[in-house]
XYZ file of C-alpha atoms in Angstrom:
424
model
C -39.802 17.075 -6.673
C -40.693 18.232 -10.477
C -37.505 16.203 -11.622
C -39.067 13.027 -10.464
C -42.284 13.601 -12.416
C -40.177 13.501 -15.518
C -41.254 10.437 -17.774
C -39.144 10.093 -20.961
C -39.574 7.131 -23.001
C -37.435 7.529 -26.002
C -33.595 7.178 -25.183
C -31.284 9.789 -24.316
C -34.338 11.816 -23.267
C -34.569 11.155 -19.147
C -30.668 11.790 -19.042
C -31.229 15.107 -21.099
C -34.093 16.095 -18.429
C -31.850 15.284 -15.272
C -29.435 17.908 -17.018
C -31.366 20.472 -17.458
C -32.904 20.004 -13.832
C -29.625 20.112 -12.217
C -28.813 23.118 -14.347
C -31.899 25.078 -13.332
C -31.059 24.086 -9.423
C -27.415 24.930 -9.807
C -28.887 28.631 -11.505
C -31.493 29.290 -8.615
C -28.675 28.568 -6.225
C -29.242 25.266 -4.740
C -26.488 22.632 -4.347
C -26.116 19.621 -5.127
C -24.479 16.133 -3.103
C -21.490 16.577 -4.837
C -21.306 20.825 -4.120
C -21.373 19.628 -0.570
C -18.658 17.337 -0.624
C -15.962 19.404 1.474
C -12.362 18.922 2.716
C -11.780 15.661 3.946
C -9.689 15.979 7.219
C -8.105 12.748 8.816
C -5.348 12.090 11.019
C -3.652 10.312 7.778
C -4.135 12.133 4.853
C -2.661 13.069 1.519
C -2.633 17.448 1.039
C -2.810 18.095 -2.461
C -2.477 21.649 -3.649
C -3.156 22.533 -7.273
C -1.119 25.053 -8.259
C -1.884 25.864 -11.703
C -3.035 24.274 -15.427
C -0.820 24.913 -18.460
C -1.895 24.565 -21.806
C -5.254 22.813 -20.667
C -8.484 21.342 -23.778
C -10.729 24.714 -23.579
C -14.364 23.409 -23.706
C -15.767 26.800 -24.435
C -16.491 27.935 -28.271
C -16.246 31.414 -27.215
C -14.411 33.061 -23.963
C -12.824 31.174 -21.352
C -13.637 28.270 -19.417
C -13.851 28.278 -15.499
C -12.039 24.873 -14.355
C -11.531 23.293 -11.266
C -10.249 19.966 -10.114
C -11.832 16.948 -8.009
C -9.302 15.421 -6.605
C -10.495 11.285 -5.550
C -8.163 8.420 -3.667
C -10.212 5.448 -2.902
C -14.187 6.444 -1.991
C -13.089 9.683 -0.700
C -13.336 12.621 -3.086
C -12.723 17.057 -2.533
C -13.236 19.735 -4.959
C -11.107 22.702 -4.952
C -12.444 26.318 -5.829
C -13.753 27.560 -9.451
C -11.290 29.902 -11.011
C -13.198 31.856 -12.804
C -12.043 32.635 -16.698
C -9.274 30.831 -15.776
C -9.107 29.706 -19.452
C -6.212 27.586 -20.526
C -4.054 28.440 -18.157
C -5.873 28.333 -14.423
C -3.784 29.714 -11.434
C -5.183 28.381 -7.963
C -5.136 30.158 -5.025
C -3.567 28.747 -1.511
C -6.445 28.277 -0.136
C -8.779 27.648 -2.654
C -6.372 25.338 -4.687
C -5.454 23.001 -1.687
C -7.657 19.733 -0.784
C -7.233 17.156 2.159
C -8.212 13.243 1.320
C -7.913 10.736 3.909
C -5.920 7.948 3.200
C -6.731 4.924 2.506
C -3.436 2.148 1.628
C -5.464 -0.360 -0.074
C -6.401 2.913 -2.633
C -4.137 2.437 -5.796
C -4.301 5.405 -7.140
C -4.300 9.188 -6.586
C -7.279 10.415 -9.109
C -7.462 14.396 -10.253
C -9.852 15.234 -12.645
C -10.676 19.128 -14.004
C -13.486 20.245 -15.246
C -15.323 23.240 -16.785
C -18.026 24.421 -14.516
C -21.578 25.416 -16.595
C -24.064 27.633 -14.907
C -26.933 25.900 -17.247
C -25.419 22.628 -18.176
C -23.716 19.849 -17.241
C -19.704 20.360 -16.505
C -17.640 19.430 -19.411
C -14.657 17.499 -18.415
C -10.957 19.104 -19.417
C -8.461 16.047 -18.538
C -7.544 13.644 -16.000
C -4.587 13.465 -14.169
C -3.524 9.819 -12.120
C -0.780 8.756 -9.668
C 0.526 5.738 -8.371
C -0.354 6.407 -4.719
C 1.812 3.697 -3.324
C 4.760 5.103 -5.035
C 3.902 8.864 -4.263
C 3.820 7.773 -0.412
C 6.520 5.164 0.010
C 9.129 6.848 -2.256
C 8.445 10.657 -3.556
C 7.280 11.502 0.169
C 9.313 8.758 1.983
C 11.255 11.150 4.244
C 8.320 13.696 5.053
C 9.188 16.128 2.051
C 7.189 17.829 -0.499
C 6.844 17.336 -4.183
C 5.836 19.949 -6.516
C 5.581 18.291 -9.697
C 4.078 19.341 -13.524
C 2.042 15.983 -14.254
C 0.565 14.801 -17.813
C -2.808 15.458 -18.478
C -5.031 13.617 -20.415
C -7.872 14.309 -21.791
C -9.417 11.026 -23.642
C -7.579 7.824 -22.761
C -3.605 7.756 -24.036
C -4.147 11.232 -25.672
C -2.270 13.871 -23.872
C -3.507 17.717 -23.397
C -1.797 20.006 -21.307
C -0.119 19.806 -17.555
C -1.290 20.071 -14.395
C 1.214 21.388 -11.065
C 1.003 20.460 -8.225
C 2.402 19.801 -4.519
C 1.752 17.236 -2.563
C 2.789 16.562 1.176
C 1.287 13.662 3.267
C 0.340 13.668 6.877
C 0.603 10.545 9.689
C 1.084 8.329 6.915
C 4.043 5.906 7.480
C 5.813 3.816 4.599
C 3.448 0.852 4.174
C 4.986 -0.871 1.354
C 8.478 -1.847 0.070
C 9.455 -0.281 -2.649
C 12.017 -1.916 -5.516
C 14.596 0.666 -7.668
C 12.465 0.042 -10.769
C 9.164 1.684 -9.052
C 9.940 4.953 -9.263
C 7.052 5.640 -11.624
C 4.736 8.449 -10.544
C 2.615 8.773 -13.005
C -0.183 5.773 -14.119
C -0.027 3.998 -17.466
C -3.309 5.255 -19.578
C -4.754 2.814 -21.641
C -7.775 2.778 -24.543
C -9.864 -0.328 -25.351
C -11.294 -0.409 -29.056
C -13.849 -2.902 -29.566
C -14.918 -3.708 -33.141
C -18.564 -5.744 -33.619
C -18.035 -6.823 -36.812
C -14.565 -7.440 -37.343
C -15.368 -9.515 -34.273
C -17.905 -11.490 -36.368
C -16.018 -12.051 -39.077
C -13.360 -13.465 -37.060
C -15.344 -15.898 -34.955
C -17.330 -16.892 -38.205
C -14.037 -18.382 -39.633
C -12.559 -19.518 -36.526
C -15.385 -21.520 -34.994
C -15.094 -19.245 -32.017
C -17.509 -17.929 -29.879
C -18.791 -14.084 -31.324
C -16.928 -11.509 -29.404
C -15.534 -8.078 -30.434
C -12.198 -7.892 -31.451
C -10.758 -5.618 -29.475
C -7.630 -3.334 -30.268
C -5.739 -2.054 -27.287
C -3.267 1.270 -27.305
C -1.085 0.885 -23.669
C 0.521 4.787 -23.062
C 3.651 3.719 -21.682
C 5.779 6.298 -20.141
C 9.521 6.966 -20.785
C 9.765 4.739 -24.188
C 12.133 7.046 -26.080
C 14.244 7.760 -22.766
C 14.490 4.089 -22.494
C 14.939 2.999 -26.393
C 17.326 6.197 -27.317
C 18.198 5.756 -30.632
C 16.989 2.219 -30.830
C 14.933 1.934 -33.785
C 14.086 -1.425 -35.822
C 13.704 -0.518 -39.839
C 11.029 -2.036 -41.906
C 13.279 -1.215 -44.818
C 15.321 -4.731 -43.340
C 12.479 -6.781 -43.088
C 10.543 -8.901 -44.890
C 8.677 -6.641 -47.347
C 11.018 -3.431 -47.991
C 8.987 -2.602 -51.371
C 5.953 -1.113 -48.709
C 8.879 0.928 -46.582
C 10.088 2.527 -49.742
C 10.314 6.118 -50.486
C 8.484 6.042 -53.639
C 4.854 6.556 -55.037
C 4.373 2.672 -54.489
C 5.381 2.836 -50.791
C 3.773 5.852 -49.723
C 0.335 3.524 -51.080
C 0.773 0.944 -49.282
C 1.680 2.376 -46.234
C -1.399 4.962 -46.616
C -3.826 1.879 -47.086
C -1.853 0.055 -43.672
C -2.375 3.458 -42.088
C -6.196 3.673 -42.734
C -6.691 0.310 -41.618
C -5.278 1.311 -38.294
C -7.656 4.179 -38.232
C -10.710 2.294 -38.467
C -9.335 -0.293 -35.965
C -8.540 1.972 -33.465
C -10.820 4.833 -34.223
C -12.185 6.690 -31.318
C -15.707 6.559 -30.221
C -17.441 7.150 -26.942
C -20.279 7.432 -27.559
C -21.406 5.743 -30.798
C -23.021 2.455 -32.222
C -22.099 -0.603 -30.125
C -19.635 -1.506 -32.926
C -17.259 1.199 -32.241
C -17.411 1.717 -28.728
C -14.175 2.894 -26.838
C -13.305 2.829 -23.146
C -10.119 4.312 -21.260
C -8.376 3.407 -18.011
C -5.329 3.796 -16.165
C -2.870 0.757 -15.123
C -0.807 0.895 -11.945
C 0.348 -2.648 -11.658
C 1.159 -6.502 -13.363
C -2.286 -7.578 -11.848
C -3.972 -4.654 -13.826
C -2.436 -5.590 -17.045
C -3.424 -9.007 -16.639
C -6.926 -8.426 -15.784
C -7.326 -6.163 -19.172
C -6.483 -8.910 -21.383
C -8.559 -11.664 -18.988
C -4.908 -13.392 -17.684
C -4.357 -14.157 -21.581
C -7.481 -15.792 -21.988
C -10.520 -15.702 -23.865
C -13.578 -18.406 -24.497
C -11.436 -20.864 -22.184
C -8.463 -20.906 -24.363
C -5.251 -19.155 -24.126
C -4.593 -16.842 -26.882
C -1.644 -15.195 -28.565
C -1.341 -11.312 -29.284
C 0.816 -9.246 -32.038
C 2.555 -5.783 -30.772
C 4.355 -2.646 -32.087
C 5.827 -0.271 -29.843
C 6.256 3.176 -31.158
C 6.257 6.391 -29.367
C 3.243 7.333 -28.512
C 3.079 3.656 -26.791
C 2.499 -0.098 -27.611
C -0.573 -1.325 -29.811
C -1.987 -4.781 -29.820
C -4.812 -7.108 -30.845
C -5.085 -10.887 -30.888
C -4.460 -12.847 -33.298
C -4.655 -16.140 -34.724
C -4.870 -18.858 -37.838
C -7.501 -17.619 -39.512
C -7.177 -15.078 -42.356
C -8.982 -11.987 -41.683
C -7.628 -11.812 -37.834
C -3.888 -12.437 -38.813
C -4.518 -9.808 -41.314
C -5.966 -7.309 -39.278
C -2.957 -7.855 -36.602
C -0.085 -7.249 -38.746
C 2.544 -5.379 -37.345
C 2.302 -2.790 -39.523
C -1.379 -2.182 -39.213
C -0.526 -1.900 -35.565
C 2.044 0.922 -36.455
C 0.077 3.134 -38.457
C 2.650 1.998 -41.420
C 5.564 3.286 -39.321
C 8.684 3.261 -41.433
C 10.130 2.030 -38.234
C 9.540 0.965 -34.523
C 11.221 0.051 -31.111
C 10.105 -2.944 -31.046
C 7.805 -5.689 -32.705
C 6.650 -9.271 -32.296
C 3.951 -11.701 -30.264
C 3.536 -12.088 -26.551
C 1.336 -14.353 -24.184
C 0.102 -15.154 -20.768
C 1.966 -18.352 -19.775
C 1.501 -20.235 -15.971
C 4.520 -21.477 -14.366
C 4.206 -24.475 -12.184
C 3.564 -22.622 -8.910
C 0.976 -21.066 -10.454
C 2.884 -17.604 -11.424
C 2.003 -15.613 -14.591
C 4.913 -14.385 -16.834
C 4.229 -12.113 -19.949
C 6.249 -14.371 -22.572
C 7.532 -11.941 -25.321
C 9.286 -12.263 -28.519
C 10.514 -10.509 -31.542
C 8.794 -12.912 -33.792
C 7.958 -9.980 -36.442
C 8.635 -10.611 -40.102
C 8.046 -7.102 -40.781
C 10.494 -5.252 -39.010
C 12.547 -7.826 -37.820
C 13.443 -6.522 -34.490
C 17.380 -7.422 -33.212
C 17.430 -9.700 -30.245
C 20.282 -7.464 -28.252
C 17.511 -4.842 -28.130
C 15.418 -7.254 -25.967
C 16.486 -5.875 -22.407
C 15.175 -2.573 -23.261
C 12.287 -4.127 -24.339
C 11.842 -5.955 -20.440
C 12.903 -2.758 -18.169
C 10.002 -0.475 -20.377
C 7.745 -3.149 -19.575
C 8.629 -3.878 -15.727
C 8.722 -0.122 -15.317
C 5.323 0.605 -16.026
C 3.250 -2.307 -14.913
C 4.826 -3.130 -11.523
C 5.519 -7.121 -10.577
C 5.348 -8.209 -13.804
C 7.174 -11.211 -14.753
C 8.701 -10.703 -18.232
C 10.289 -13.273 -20.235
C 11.800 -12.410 -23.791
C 12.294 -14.876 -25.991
C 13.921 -14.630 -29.912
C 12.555 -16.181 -32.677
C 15.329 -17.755 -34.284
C 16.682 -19.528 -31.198
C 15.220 -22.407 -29.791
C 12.426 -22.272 -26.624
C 14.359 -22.713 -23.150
C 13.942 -25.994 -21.801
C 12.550 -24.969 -18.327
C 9.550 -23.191 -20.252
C 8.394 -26.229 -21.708
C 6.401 -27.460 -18.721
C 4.659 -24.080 -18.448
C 0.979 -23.958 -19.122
C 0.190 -21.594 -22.543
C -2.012 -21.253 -25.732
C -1.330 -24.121 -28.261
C 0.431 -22.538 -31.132
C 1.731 -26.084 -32.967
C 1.669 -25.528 -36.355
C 0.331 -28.948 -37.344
C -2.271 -28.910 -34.402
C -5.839 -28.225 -36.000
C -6.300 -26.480 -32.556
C -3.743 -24.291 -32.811
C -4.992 -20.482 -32.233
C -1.995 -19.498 -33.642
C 0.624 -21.015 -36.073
C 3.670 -19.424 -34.122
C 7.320 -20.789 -32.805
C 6.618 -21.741 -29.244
């Protein structure tokens, strides 16, 4: 009971002293809750057996780390064995590498995290790995087979570090859910949150709007260059081809775009409340939608400026005033990419029944992005967030007639309401 006469009033200090208490207990050999977590064994279950780590963050500064993984669907967790120096590269044993959970359908997603285990500190976490469970059960294991798979992990938000194999079998579990030939997707879309205080300030200070941060968002989506090819939009054809040229003059501009996008997106966990970032994983339209508040913010629907590059898709809000549309230019967004897959505005619109559809264009100045390029555009997007209603629109033709009795953000030009001055 010494840990509970611990009284620390500056901050930082009472979480410090549960550390080193749990540290001391783990040294003189007691366990923990969580040590005593076993094997979860239920007539449905998903069997997960790590296999092995390849090319895995090591948190040690000297010698090798001893990892192992706790593997979480739903509220049900189970911790496989400690392989000890297993360093970079961890190989699992059968036994010790192979976990039960019980199943649970209304359980999204399949959740493995690896850590480093400390005799005298707290475990340092390696990576995360996460899977779409519905998708692992009603189409990778439809038929009662196995998968052994090498999955992505990652070890802060969208940024990737190493793989993870594994096999995984089910047991009693029957196909629950229908399945469509676009959600084949195993793996979940990460995604990083950047809120800025005081661009945030700025913003609402010129706007009239209520203060709020303004956040910055980096979506991981998977299969972009297997999808795009050799797609590519040029900012050479756009609107300002002096800052995409291949001269002294250029390369400054694009530097200055590129350290804007730095500070924007900079990652902090655990800093000053005005850089403050947070990481999740999407598995569905519904989880999209919830991240950006159905399109909404301070009661009013807003508009939001993209690029899609690589290493995913990057967006912000924007709107009339100055500083935001400024700080959500394209190329800001793009790090000063020479080029991109894709660029433009999207927005939450309601149908009349009610139904949300993700209303994307290629309104981008910048890059100028070709309308025939649109489709790929839609399948990335439908891919990775599952039941989401995409509708891509191009900037030089005129709005479809059917939209215009949909419910979105008022972006009339002559409207002093207008959160954004935009086409639709």
């Amino acid at each position: 009971k010494a840990s509970q006469a611990v009284s620390c009033s500056a901050p930082g200090m009472a979480s410090r002293a549960k550390a080193l208490w749990r540290a001391l207990r783990k040294r003189l050999g007691y366990r923990s809750d969580e040590d005593e977590k076993h094997k979860t064994v239920s007539e449905q279950a998903l069997i997960v057996r790590v296999i092995r780590g390849i090319d895995l963050k090591n948190m040690e500064l000297c010698g090798k780390q001893d990892p192992y993984c706790v593997v979480s669907l739903g509220e049900v967790e189970a911790r496989t064995a400690v392989v000890s120096k297993g360093g970079e590269n961890p190989q699992w044993t059968e036994e010790g590498g192979t976990v039960e959970v019980g199943y649970d359908p209304a359980a999204e997603l399949l959740h493995i995290r690896l850590f480093d285990s400390d005799k005298y500190a707290e475990d340092d976490f390696i990576g995360e790995v996460c899977i779409r469970t519905h998708v692992l059960v009603n189409e990778y294991l439809a038929k009662g087979q196995e998968l052994q798979k090498q999955l992505q992990v990652y070890r802060r938000g969208t940024k990737p570090k190493g793989k993870l194999e594994v096999r995984l079998r089910k047991r009693g579990i029957v196909q629950d859910k229908p399945t469509q030939p676009s959600w084949k997707l195993l793996e979940a879309t990460p995604v990083k949150i950047h809120k800025n205080e005081m661009t945030g300030a700025v913003h609402a200070i010129q706007e009239g709007d209520a203060l709020a941060f303004f956040l910055t968002y980096h979506v991981g989506l998977h299969e972009i260059s297997e999808i795009f090819q050799e797609t590519w939009n040029e900012g050479k054809n756009g609107m300002h081809p002096e800052t995409f040229q291949d001269n002294a003059r250029g390369q400054v501009i694009r530097g200055a775009l590129s350290g804007l996008h730095k500070s924007l997106y900079m990652d902090v966990y655990n800093g000053p409340s005005m850089f403050r970032t947070t990481s999740q994983f999407l598995c569905s339209a519904s989880d999209f939608l919830n991240l950006i508040h159905g399109g909404v913010r301070d009661k009013r629907r807003r508009v939001y400026t993209y690029s899609l590059v690589d290493d995913g898709m990057f967006f912000s809000e924007t709107g009339v005033a100055l500083t935001k549309d400024n700080a959500s230019k394209h190329a800001i967004h793009a790090d000063g990419a020479m080029k991109v897959r894709y660029a433009g505005t999207f927005r939450v619109c309601k149908k009349k029944d009610g139904q949300a559809v993700l209303v994307i264009d290629n309104d981008s100045g910048t890059y100028k992005p070709k309308a025939e390029h649109q489709n790929l555009l839609s399948a990335l997007l439908e891919r990775n967030l599952f039941g989401l209603e995409v509708l891509t629109l191009n900037v030089v033709d005129e709005q479809p007639p059917h939209t215009l009795q949909w419910v979105g953000p008022n972006e009339k030009k002559s409207s002093e309401d207008a959160v954004y001055a935009g086409k639709w």
